[in-house]
Amino acid sequence: MWRRVALLSPMISSSSRSLKLSQAASGLKVGESFATDIINQDERVSPPKEKAPFITFVLGGPGSGKGTQCEKIVETFGLQHLSAGDLLRREIAMHTENGAMILNLIKDGKIVPSEVTVKLIQKELESSDNRKFLIDGFPRTEENRVAFERIIRADPDVVLFFDCPEEEMVKRVLNRNQGRIDDNITTMKKRLKIFNALNRPVIDYYKNKGKLYTINAVGTVDDIFQHVLPIFNSFEQLKESSHVNPQSHLGSSLVENSS
């Protein structure tokens, strides 16, 4: 009897080991399947990355004609037009808490903090269904630029600078009857001096980054726009929304990329 038990022992031991290995293998497969399900589930629920907006800054002194060119760019390429000045004026008109503060600062001859202006721009960027924006007259200062980069965490794709001789800008503003009530040669030259002092560091910064396009802003509206068109036509994300007049010719106009 003891001999029979002794003979059966190796068989029982071997069978037990086989059962344990089978259970372990089965458990491993279940674990792998469970882990795979979790990974696949995570992949399924992960939201797609949101496409970064296309942002254009437009710079130019009073009388440079940038306002008219902004209208043509928006109409042609479907960008949403944002003006820092308009956003501030809207806050004042709506009598918001920010509006009262902004009005008081302007009355006292003080500059609205960059953070206030940038947060108004941020609100527009985040609430719009459009992903292409043209921001007119911004950034005016290095402080504006730094605040935009810190809060929005984005760089512009294009920075346009409409370069125009001082005499031409003075003549345009004084002849169009659309400037400030007290505009005259003296006040205009003062405004241009302030613009150059504040805006030149911003222009130089984007020039060094290779994002600045300097446009010769002398000529008719259509002539100047012929310098602008090739810049935006070079971006694939704008081609699908382009509405260029088929009768309009690009010609051989040269665009100076100040990079």
PDB file of C-alpha atoms in Angstrom:
ATOM      1  CA  MET A   1       0.000   0.000   0.000  1.00  0.00           C
ATOM      2  CA  TRP A   2       2.764   2.405   0.959  1.00  0.00           C
ATOM      3  CA  ARG A   3       4.501   1.564  -2.302  1.00  0.00           C
ATOM      4  CA  ARG A   4       1.303   2.484  -4.211  1.00  0.00           C
ATOM      5  CA  VAL A   5       1.066   5.828  -2.399  1.00  0.00           C
ATOM      6  CA  ALA A   6       4.729   6.502  -3.086  1.00  0.00           C
ATOM      7  CA  LEU A   7       4.199   5.817  -6.796  1.00  0.00           C
ATOM      8  CA  LEU A   8       1.162   8.142  -6.929  1.00  0.00           C
ATOM      9  CA  SER A   9       2.864  11.059  -5.104  1.00  0.00           C
ATOM     10  CA  PRO A  10       4.949  12.300  -8.093  1.00  0.00           C
ATOM     11  CA  MET A  11       1.861  12.156 -10.299  1.00  0.00           C
ATOM     12  CA  ILE A  12      -0.203  14.181  -7.787  1.00  0.00           C
ATOM     13  CA  SER A  13       2.608  16.703  -7.374  1.00  0.00           C
ATOM     14  CA  SER A  14       3.018  17.073 -11.142  1.00  0.00           C
ATOM     15  CA  SER A  15      -0.740  17.463 -11.622  1.00  0.00           C
ATOM     16  CA  SER A  16      -0.849  20.114  -8.878  1.00  0.00           C
ATOM     17  CA  ARG A  17       1.949  22.092 -10.484  1.00  0.00           C
ATOM     18  CA  SER A  18       0.199  21.943 -13.868  1.00  0.00           C
ATOM     19  CA  LEU A  19      -3.023  23.216 -12.311  1.00  0.00           C
ATOM     20  CA  LYS A  20      -1.222  26.127 -10.625  1.00  0.00           C
ATOM     21  CA  LEU A  21       0.580  27.072 -13.866  1.00  0.00           C
ATOM     22  CA  SER A  22      -2.705  26.891 -15.743  1.00  0.00           C
ATOM     23  CA  GLN A  23      -4.387  29.137 -13.157  1.00  0.00           C
ATOM     24  CA  ALA A  24      -1.477  31.582 -13.253  1.00  0.00           C
ATOM     25  CA  ALA A  25      -1.545  31.731 -17.034  1.00  0.00           C
ATOM     26  CA  SER A  26      -5.294  32.251 -16.978  1.00  0.00           C
ATOM     27  CA  GLY A  27      -4.935  35.009 -14.391  1.00  0.00           C
ATOM     28  CA  LEU A  28      -2.226  36.668 -16.484  1.00  0.00           C
ATOM     29  CA  LYS A  29      -4.464  36.659 -19.546  1.00  0.00           C
ATOM     30  CA  VAL A  30      -7.329  38.148 -17.548  1.00  0.00           C
ATOM     31  CA  GLY A  31      -4.974  40.812 -16.163  1.00  0.00           C
ATOM     32  CA  GLU A  32      -3.629  41.618 -19.612  1.00  0.00           C
ATOM     33  CA  SER A  33      -7.151  41.823 -20.988  1.00  0.00           C
ATOM     34  CA  PHE A  34      -8.259  44.070 -18.114  1.00  0.00           C
ATOM     35  CA  ALA A  35      -5.246  46.352 -18.556  1.00  0.00           C
ATOM     36  CA  THR A  36      -5.810  46.503 -22.306  1.00  0.00           C
ATOM     37  CA  ASP A  37      -9.465  47.418 -21.737  1.00  0.00           C
ATOM     38  CA  ILE A  38      -8.418  50.235 -19.405  1.00  0.00           C
ATOM     39  CA  ILE A  39      -5.872  51.570 -21.905  1.00  0.00           C
ATOM     40  CA  ASN A  40      -8.366  51.348 -24.759  1.00  0.00           C
ATOM     41  CA  GLN A  41     -11.020  52.994 -22.587  1.00  0.00           C
ATOM     42  CA  ASP A  42      -8.642  55.854 -21.788  1.00  0.00           C
ATOM     43  CA  GLU A  43      -7.873  56.251 -25.466  1.00  0.00           C
ATOM     44  CA  ARG A  44     -11.573  56.344 -26.278  1.00  0.00           C
ATOM     45  CA  VAL A  45     -12.477  59.010 -23.728  1.00  0.00           C
ATOM     46  CA  SER A  46      -9.449  61.267 -24.311  1.00  0.00           C
ATOM     47  CA  PRO A  47     -10.722  64.429 -26.023  1.00  0.00           C
ATOM     48  CA  PRO A  48      -8.977  65.466 -29.243  1.00  0.00           C
ATOM     49  CA  LYS A  49      -6.415  68.229 -28.902  1.00  0.00           C
ATOM     50  CA  GLU A  50      -7.917  71.608 -29.765  1.00  0.00           C
ATOM     51  CA  LYS A  51      -6.311  73.271 -32.747  1.00  0.00           C
ATOM     52  CA  ALA A  52      -4.367  76.399 -31.848  1.00  0.00           C
ATOM     53  CA  PRO A  53      -5.945  79.619 -33.143  1.00  0.00           C
ATOM     54  CA  PHE A  54      -4.424  81.552 -36.039  1.00  0.00           C
ATOM     55  CA  ILE A  55      -3.543  84.990 -34.664  1.00  0.00           C
ATOM     56  CA  THR A  56      -2.520  88.123 -36.554  1.00  0.00           C
ATOM     57  CA  PHE A  57      -1.335  91.337 -34.903  1.00  0.00           C
ATOM     58  CA  VAL A  58      -1.692  94.548 -36.956  1.00  0.00           C
ATOM     59  CA  LEU A  59       0.484  97.509 -36.042  1.00  0.00           C
ATOM     60  CA  GLY A  60       0.729 101.000 -37.490  1.00  0.00           C
ATOM     61  CA  GLY A  61       0.557 104.595 -36.390  1.00  0.00           C
ATOM     62  CA  PRO A  62      -2.463 106.910 -36.732  1.00  0.00           C
ATOM     63  CA  GLY A  63      -3.044 107.569 -40.419  1.00  0.00           C
ATOM     64  CA  SER A  64      -1.090 104.514 -41.565  1.00  0.00           C
ATOM     65  CA  GLY A  65      -4.235 103.051 -43.133  1.00  0.00           C
ATOM     66  CA  LYS A  66      -4.158  99.856 -41.065  1.00  0.00           C
ATOM     67  CA  GLY A  67      -7.857 100.145 -40.177  1.00  0.00           C
ATOM     68  CA  THR A  68      -8.962  99.970 -43.809  1.00  0.00           C
ATOM     69  CA  GLN A  69      -6.557  97.118 -44.517  1.00  0.00           C
ATOM     70  CA  CYS A  70      -7.891  95.204 -41.493  1.00  0.00           C
ATOM     71  CA  GLU A  71     -11.397  95.393 -42.976  1.00  0.00           C
ATOM     72  CA  LYS A  72     -10.176  94.009 -46.303  1.00  0.00           C
ATOM     73  CA  ILE A  73      -8.202  91.184 -44.636  1.00  0.00           C
ATOM     74  CA  VAL A  74     -11.209  90.163 -42.537  1.00  0.00           C
ATOM     75  CA  GLU A  75     -13.536  90.263 -45.548  1.00  0.00           C
ATOM     76  CA  THR A  76     -11.133  88.274 -47.743  1.00  0.00           C
ATOM     77  CA  PHE A  77      -9.874  85.606 -45.352  1.00  0.00           C
ATOM     78  CA  GLY A  78     -12.659  85.254 -42.775  1.00  0.00           C
ATOM     79  CA  LEU A  79     -10.687  86.294 -39.706  1.00  0.00           C
ATOM     80  CA  GLN A  80     -12.534  87.684 -36.694  1.00  0.00           C
ATOM     81  CA  HIS A  81     -11.635  91.329 -36.161  1.00  0.00           C
ATOM     82  CA  LEU A  82     -10.744  92.302 -32.595  1.00  0.00           C
ATOM     83  CA  SER A  83      -9.763  95.806 -31.552  1.00  0.00           C
ATOM     84  CA  ALA A  84      -8.332  96.364 -28.089  1.00  0.00           C
ATOM     85  CA  GLY A  85      -9.694  99.919 -28.122  1.00  0.00           C
ATOM     86  CA  ASP A  86     -13.188  98.752 -29.096  1.00  0.00           C
ATOM     87  CA  LEU A  87     -13.177  96.126 -26.334  1.00  0.00           C
ATOM     88  CA  LEU A  88     -12.278  98.753 -23.742  1.00  0.00           C
ATOM     89  CA  ARG A  89     -14.929 101.162 -25.052  1.00  0.00           C
ATOM     90  CA  ARG A  90     -17.530  98.375 -24.940  1.00  0.00           C
ATOM     91  CA  GLU A  91     -16.744  97.743 -21.280  1.00  0.00           C
ATOM     92  CA  ILE A  92     -17.311 101.437 -20.569  1.00  0.00           C
ATOM     93  CA  ALA A  93     -20.570 101.549 -22.568  1.00  0.00           C
ATOM     94  CA  MET A  94     -21.930  98.460 -20.780  1.00  0.00           C
ATOM     95  CA  HIS A  95     -21.185 100.004 -17.373  1.00  0.00           C
ATOM     96  CA  THR A  96     -19.372  96.928 -16.159  1.00  0.00           C
ATOM     97  CA  GLU A  97     -17.171  96.943 -13.075  1.00  0.00           C
ATOM     98  CA  ASN A  98     -14.144  96.983 -15.369  1.00  0.00           C
ATOM     99  CA  GLY A  99     -15.765  99.729 -17.436  1.00  0.00           C
ATOM    100  CA  ALA A 100     -15.945 102.138 -14.519  1.00  0.00           C
ATOM    101  CA  MET A 101     -12.312 101.494 -13.660  1.00  0.00           C
ATOM    102  CA  ILE A 102     -11.236 101.883 -17.303  1.00  0.00           C
ATOM    103  CA  LEU A 103     -13.132 105.171 -17.649  1.00  0.00           C
ATOM    104  CA  ASN A 104     -11.577 106.572 -14.481  1.00  0.00           C
ATOM    105  CA  LEU A 105      -8.087 105.640 -15.671  1.00  0.00           C
ATOM    106  CA  ILE A 106      -8.656 107.314 -19.035  1.00  0.00           C
ATOM    107  CA  LYS A 107     -10.072 110.441 -17.374  1.00  0.00           C
ATOM    108  CA  ASP A 108      -6.961 110.640 -15.204  1.00  0.00           C
ATOM    109  CA  GLY A 109      -4.738 110.263 -18.252  1.00  0.00           C
ATOM    110  CA  LYS A 110      -3.472 106.868 -17.114  1.00  0.00           C
ATOM    111  CA  ILE A 111      -2.899 103.707 -19.136  1.00  0.00           C
ATOM    112  CA  VAL A 112      -5.240 100.744 -18.702  1.00  0.00           C
ATOM    113  CA  PRO A 113      -3.256  97.802 -17.222  1.00  0.00           C
ATOM    114  CA  SER A 114      -2.182  95.299 -19.860  1.00  0.00           C
ATOM    115  CA  GLU A 115      -3.699  92.438 -17.878  1.00  0.00           C
ATOM    116  CA  VAL A 116      -7.176  94.005 -18.152  1.00  0.00           C
ATOM    117  CA  THR A 117      -6.897  94.432 -21.918  1.00  0.00           C
ATOM    118  CA  VAL A 118      -5.460  90.952 -22.487  1.00  0.00           C
ATOM    119  CA  LYS A 119      -8.191  89.278 -20.424  1.00  0.00           C
ATOM    120  CA  LEU A 120     -10.828  91.009 -22.548  1.00  0.00           C
ATOM    121  CA  ILE A 121      -9.080  89.657 -25.650  1.00  0.00           C
ATOM    122  CA  GLN A 122      -8.838  86.205 -24.040  1.00  0.00           C
ATOM    123  CA  LYS A 123     -12.583  86.206 -23.391  1.00  0.00           C
ATOM    124  CA  GLU A 124     -13.243  86.895 -27.074  1.00  0.00           C
ATOM    125  CA  LEU A 125     -10.807  84.207 -28.225  1.00  0.00           C
ATOM    126  CA  GLU A 126     -12.368  81.567 -25.971  1.00  0.00           C
ATOM    127  CA  SER A 127     -16.012  82.394 -26.690  1.00  0.00           C
ATOM    128  CA  SER A 128     -15.729  82.551 -30.481  1.00  0.00           C
ATOM    129  CA  ASP A 129     -16.427  79.668 -32.857  1.00  0.00           C
ATOM    130  CA  ASN A 130     -13.878  81.194 -35.219  1.00  0.00           C
ATOM    131  CA  ARG A 131     -10.266  80.013 -34.862  1.00  0.00           C
ATOM    132  CA  LYS A 132      -8.729  82.823 -36.926  1.00  0.00           C
ATOM    133  CA  PHE A 133      -8.287  86.246 -35.373  1.00  0.00           C
ATOM    134  CA  LEU A 134      -6.985  89.634 -36.416  1.00  0.00           C
ATOM    135  CA  ILE A 135      -6.121  91.839 -33.444  1.00  0.00           C
ATOM    136  CA  ASP A 136      -5.962  95.463 -34.499  1.00  0.00           C
ATOM    137  CA  GLY A 137      -3.577  97.937 -32.850  1.00  0.00           C
ATOM    138  CA  PHE A 138      -2.197  95.409 -30.377  1.00  0.00           C
ATOM    139  CA  PRO A 139       0.222  95.029 -28.696  1.00  0.00           C
ATOM    140  CA  ARG A 140       1.003  98.718 -28.343  1.00  0.00           C
ATOM    141  CA  THR A 141       3.759  98.238 -25.795  1.00  0.00           C
ATOM    142  CA  GLU A 142       6.233  95.638 -24.579  1.00  0.00           C
ATOM    143  CA  GLU A 143       4.112  95.317 -21.444  1.00  0.00           C
ATOM    144  CA  ASN A 144       1.115  94.413 -23.661  1.00  0.00           C
ATOM    145  CA  ARG A 145       3.182  91.810 -25.476  1.00  0.00           C
ATOM    146  CA  VAL A 146       4.552  90.183 -22.321  1.00  0.00           C
ATOM    147  CA  ALA A 147       1.082  90.070 -20.723  1.00  0.00           C
ATOM    148  CA  PHE A 148      -0.391  88.452 -23.855  1.00  0.00           C
ATOM    149  CA  GLU A 149       2.267  85.733 -23.921  1.00  0.00           C
ATOM    150  CA  ARG A 150       1.877  85.080 -20.191  1.00  0.00           C
ATOM    151  CA  ILE A 151      -1.942  84.942 -20.096  1.00  0.00           C
ATOM    152  CA  ILE A 152      -2.834  83.588 -23.555  1.00  0.00           C
ATOM    153  CA  ARG A 153       0.302  81.426 -23.819  1.00  0.00           C
ATOM    154  CA  ALA A 154       0.455  81.852 -27.575  1.00  0.00           C
ATOM    155  CA  ASP A 155       2.499  83.685 -30.168  1.00  0.00           C
ATOM    156  CA  PRO A 156       1.022  85.432 -33.210  1.00  0.00           C
ATOM    157  CA  ASP A 157       1.392  83.677 -36.549  1.00  0.00           C
ATOM    158  CA  VAL A 158       1.698  86.976 -38.409  1.00  0.00           C
ATOM    159  CA  VAL A 159       2.597  90.504 -37.329  1.00  0.00           C
ATOM    160  CA  LEU A 160       1.839  93.188 -39.913  1.00  0.00           C
ATOM    161  CA  PHE A 161       3.411  96.628 -39.624  1.00  0.00           C
ATOM    162  CA  PHE A 162       2.078  99.305 -41.947  1.00  0.00           C
ATOM    163  CA  ASP A 163       5.015 101.621 -42.458  1.00  0.00           C
ATOM    164  CA  CYS A 164       4.148 105.104 -43.630  1.00  0.00           C
ATOM    165  CA  PRO A 165       6.093 108.421 -43.670  1.00  0.00           C
ATOM    166  CA  GLU A 166       5.129 110.823 -40.901  1.00  0.00           C
ATOM    167  CA  GLU A 167       4.112 113.591 -43.319  1.00  0.00           C
ATOM    168  CA  GLU A 168       1.719 111.236 -45.122  1.00  0.00           C
ATOM    169  CA  MET A 169       0.092 110.077 -41.877  1.00  0.00           C
ATOM    170  CA  VAL A 170      -0.380 113.649 -40.656  1.00  0.00           C
ATOM    171  CA  LYS A 171      -1.956 114.626 -43.987  1.00  0.00           C
ATOM    172  CA  ARG A 172      -4.323 111.649 -43.961  1.00  0.00           C
ATOM    173  CA  VAL A 173      -5.567 112.227 -40.422  1.00  0.00           C
ATOM    174  CA  LEU A 174      -6.106 115.965 -40.859  1.00  0.00           C
ATOM    175  CA  ASN A 175      -7.911 115.499 -44.193  1.00  0.00           C
ATOM    176  CA  ARG A 176     -10.232 112.629 -43.305  1.00  0.00           C
ATOM    177  CA  ASN A 177     -12.142 114.392 -40.476  1.00  0.00           C
ATOM    178  CA  GLN A 178     -12.168 111.123 -38.535  1.00  0.00           C
ATOM    179  CA  GLY A 179      -9.458 111.784 -36.015  1.00  0.00           C
ATOM    180  CA  ARG A 180      -9.718 113.347 -32.603  1.00  0.00           C
ATOM    181  CA  ILE A 181     -11.543 116.665 -32.257  1.00  0.00           C
ATOM    182  CA  ASP A 182      -8.332 118.433 -31.225  1.00  0.00           C
ATOM    183  CA  ASP A 183      -6.165 116.908 -33.975  1.00  0.00           C
ATOM    184  CA  ASN A 184      -3.730 119.349 -35.574  1.00  0.00           C
ATOM    185  CA  ILE A 185      -0.174 119.147 -36.842  1.00  0.00           C
ATOM    186  CA  THR A 186       1.277 119.609 -33.350  1.00  0.00           C
ATOM    187  CA  THR A 187      -0.933 117.026 -31.632  1.00  0.00           C
ATOM    188  CA  MET A 188      -0.482 114.548 -34.486  1.00  0.00           C
ATOM    189  CA  LYS A 189       3.297 114.746 -34.322  1.00  0.00           C
ATOM    190  CA  LYS A 190       3.088 114.230 -30.571  1.00  0.00           C
ATOM    191  CA  ARG A 191       0.909 111.151 -31.040  1.00  0.00           C
ATOM    192  CA  LEU A 192       3.323 109.742 -33.622  1.00  0.00           C
ATOM    193  CA  LYS A 193       6.272 110.355 -31.311  1.00  0.00           C
ATOM    194  CA  ILE A 194       4.516 108.444 -28.523  1.00  0.00           C
ATOM    195  CA  PHE A 195       3.576 105.651 -30.933  1.00  0.00           C
ATOM    196  CA  ASN A 196       7.167 105.218 -32.094  1.00  0.00           C
ATOM    197  CA  ALA A 197       8.524 105.233 -28.552  1.00  0.00           C
ATOM    198  CA  LEU A 198       6.054 102.600 -27.327  1.00  0.00           C
ATOM    199  CA  ASN A 199       5.632 100.458 -30.435  1.00  0.00           C
ATOM    200  CA  ARG A 200       9.165 100.312 -31.824  1.00  0.00           C
ATOM    201  CA  PRO A 201      10.404  97.767 -29.211  1.00  0.00           C
ATOM    202  CA  VAL A 202       7.437  95.508 -30.094  1.00  0.00           C
ATOM    203  CA  ILE A 203       8.176  95.815 -33.816  1.00  0.00           C
ATOM    204  CA  ASP A 204      11.856  95.035 -33.264  1.00  0.00           C
ATOM    205  CA  TYR A 205      10.988  92.027 -31.068  1.00  0.00           C
ATOM    206  CA  TYR A 206       8.837  90.375 -33.734  1.00  0.00           C
ATOM    207  CA  LYS A 207      11.337  91.297 -36.444  1.00  0.00           C
ATOM    208  CA  ASN A 208      13.997  89.368 -34.541  1.00  0.00           C
ATOM    209  CA  LYS A 209      11.603  86.403 -34.208  1.00  0.00           C
ATOM    210  CA  GLY A 210      10.972  86.360 -37.969  1.00  0.00           C
ATOM    211  CA  LYS A 211       7.242  87.054 -37.640  1.00  0.00           C
ATOM    212  CA  LEU A 212       7.151  90.679 -38.808  1.00  0.00           C
ATOM    213  CA  TYR A 213       5.974  91.692 -42.277  1.00  0.00           C
ATOM    214  CA  THR A 214       6.562  95.348 -43.066  1.00  0.00           C
ATOM    215  CA  ILE A 215       4.108  96.773 -45.586  1.00  0.00           C
ATOM    216  CA  ASN A 216       4.768  99.915 -47.598  1.00  0.00           C
ATOM    217  CA  ALA A 217       1.596 101.813 -46.696  1.00  0.00           C
ATOM    218  CA  VAL A 218       1.875 104.485 -49.390  1.00  0.00           C
ATOM    219  CA  GLY A 219      -0.561 104.290 -52.300  1.00  0.00           C
ATOM    220  CA  THR A 220      -4.218 103.513 -52.855  1.00  0.00           C
ATOM    221  CA  VAL A 221      -6.082 101.074 -50.625  1.00  0.00           C
ATOM    222  CA  ASP A 222      -6.072  98.420 -53.354  1.00  0.00           C
ATOM    223  CA  ASP A 223      -2.401  98.935 -54.165  1.00  0.00           C
ATOM    224  CA  ILE A 224      -1.429  98.451 -50.531  1.00  0.00           C
ATOM    225  CA  PHE A 225      -3.645  95.382 -50.230  1.00  0.00           C
ATOM    226  CA  GLN A 226      -1.740  93.742 -53.083  1.00  0.00           C
ATOM    227  CA  HIS A 227       1.271  93.665 -50.718  1.00  0.00           C
ATOM    228  CA  VAL A 228      -0.844  92.029 -48.017  1.00  0.00           C
ATOM    229  CA  LEU A 229      -2.506  89.261 -50.054  1.00  0.00           C
ATOM    230  CA  PRO A 230       0.572  87.037 -50.666  1.00  0.00           C
ATOM    231  CA  ILE A 231       1.298  86.886 -46.937  1.00  0.00           C
ATOM    232  CA  PHE A 232      -2.051  85.345 -46.034  1.00  0.00           C
ATOM    233  CA  ASN A 233      -2.239  83.254 -49.203  1.00  0.00           C
ATOM    234  CA  SER A 234       0.871  81.417 -47.996  1.00  0.00           C
ATOM    235  CA  PHE A 235      -0.991  79.907 -45.025  1.00  0.00           C
ATOM    236  CA  GLU A 236      -2.894  76.706 -45.804  1.00  0.00           C
ATOM    237  CA  GLN A 237      -5.481  77.203 -43.028  1.00  0.00           C
ATOM    238  CA  LEU A 238      -6.597  80.472 -44.660  1.00  0.00           C
ATOM    239  CA  LYS A 239      -6.890  79.283 -48.246  1.00  0.00           C
ATOM    240  CA  GLU A 240     -10.166  77.424 -47.690  1.00  0.00           C
ATOM    241  CA  SER A 241     -11.889  80.596 -46.474  1.00  0.00           C
ATOM    242  CA  SER A 242     -10.312  82.984 -48.954  1.00  0.00           C
ATOM    243  CA  HIS A 243     -12.733  85.090 -50.960  1.00  0.00           C
ATOM    244  CA  VAL A 244     -10.380  86.932 -53.269  1.00  0.00           C
ATOM    245  CA  ASN A 245     -12.054  88.734 -56.137  1.00  0.00           C
ATOM    246  CA  PRO A 246     -11.143  86.694 -59.247  1.00  0.00           C
ATOM    247  CA  GLN A 247     -10.677  89.964 -61.152  1.00  0.00           C
ATOM    248  CA  SER A 248      -8.116  91.130 -58.603  1.00  0.00           C
ATOM    249  CA  HIS A 249      -4.533  90.559 -59.699  1.00  0.00           C
ATOM    250  CA  LEU A 250      -1.677  89.869 -57.330  1.00  0.00           C
ATOM    251  CA  GLY A 251       0.802  91.171 -59.845  1.00  0.00           C
ATOM    252  CA  SER A 252       4.466  91.133 -58.958  1.00  0.00           C
ATOM    253  CA  SER A 253       4.173  93.213 -55.778  1.00  0.00           C
ATOM    254  CA  LEU A 254       6.982  92.610 -53.382  1.00  0.00           C
ATOM    255  CA  VAL A 255       6.280  91.852 -49.750  1.00  0.00           C
ATOM    256  CA  GLU A 256       9.064  92.540 -47.343  1.00  0.00           C
ATOM    257  CA  ASN A 257       9.323  89.864 -44.700  1.00  0.00           C
ATOM    258  CA  SER A 258      11.434  91.589 -42.142  1.00  0.00           C
ATOM    259  CA  SER A 259      12.817  88.347 -40.824  1.00  0.00           C
TER     260      SER A 259
END
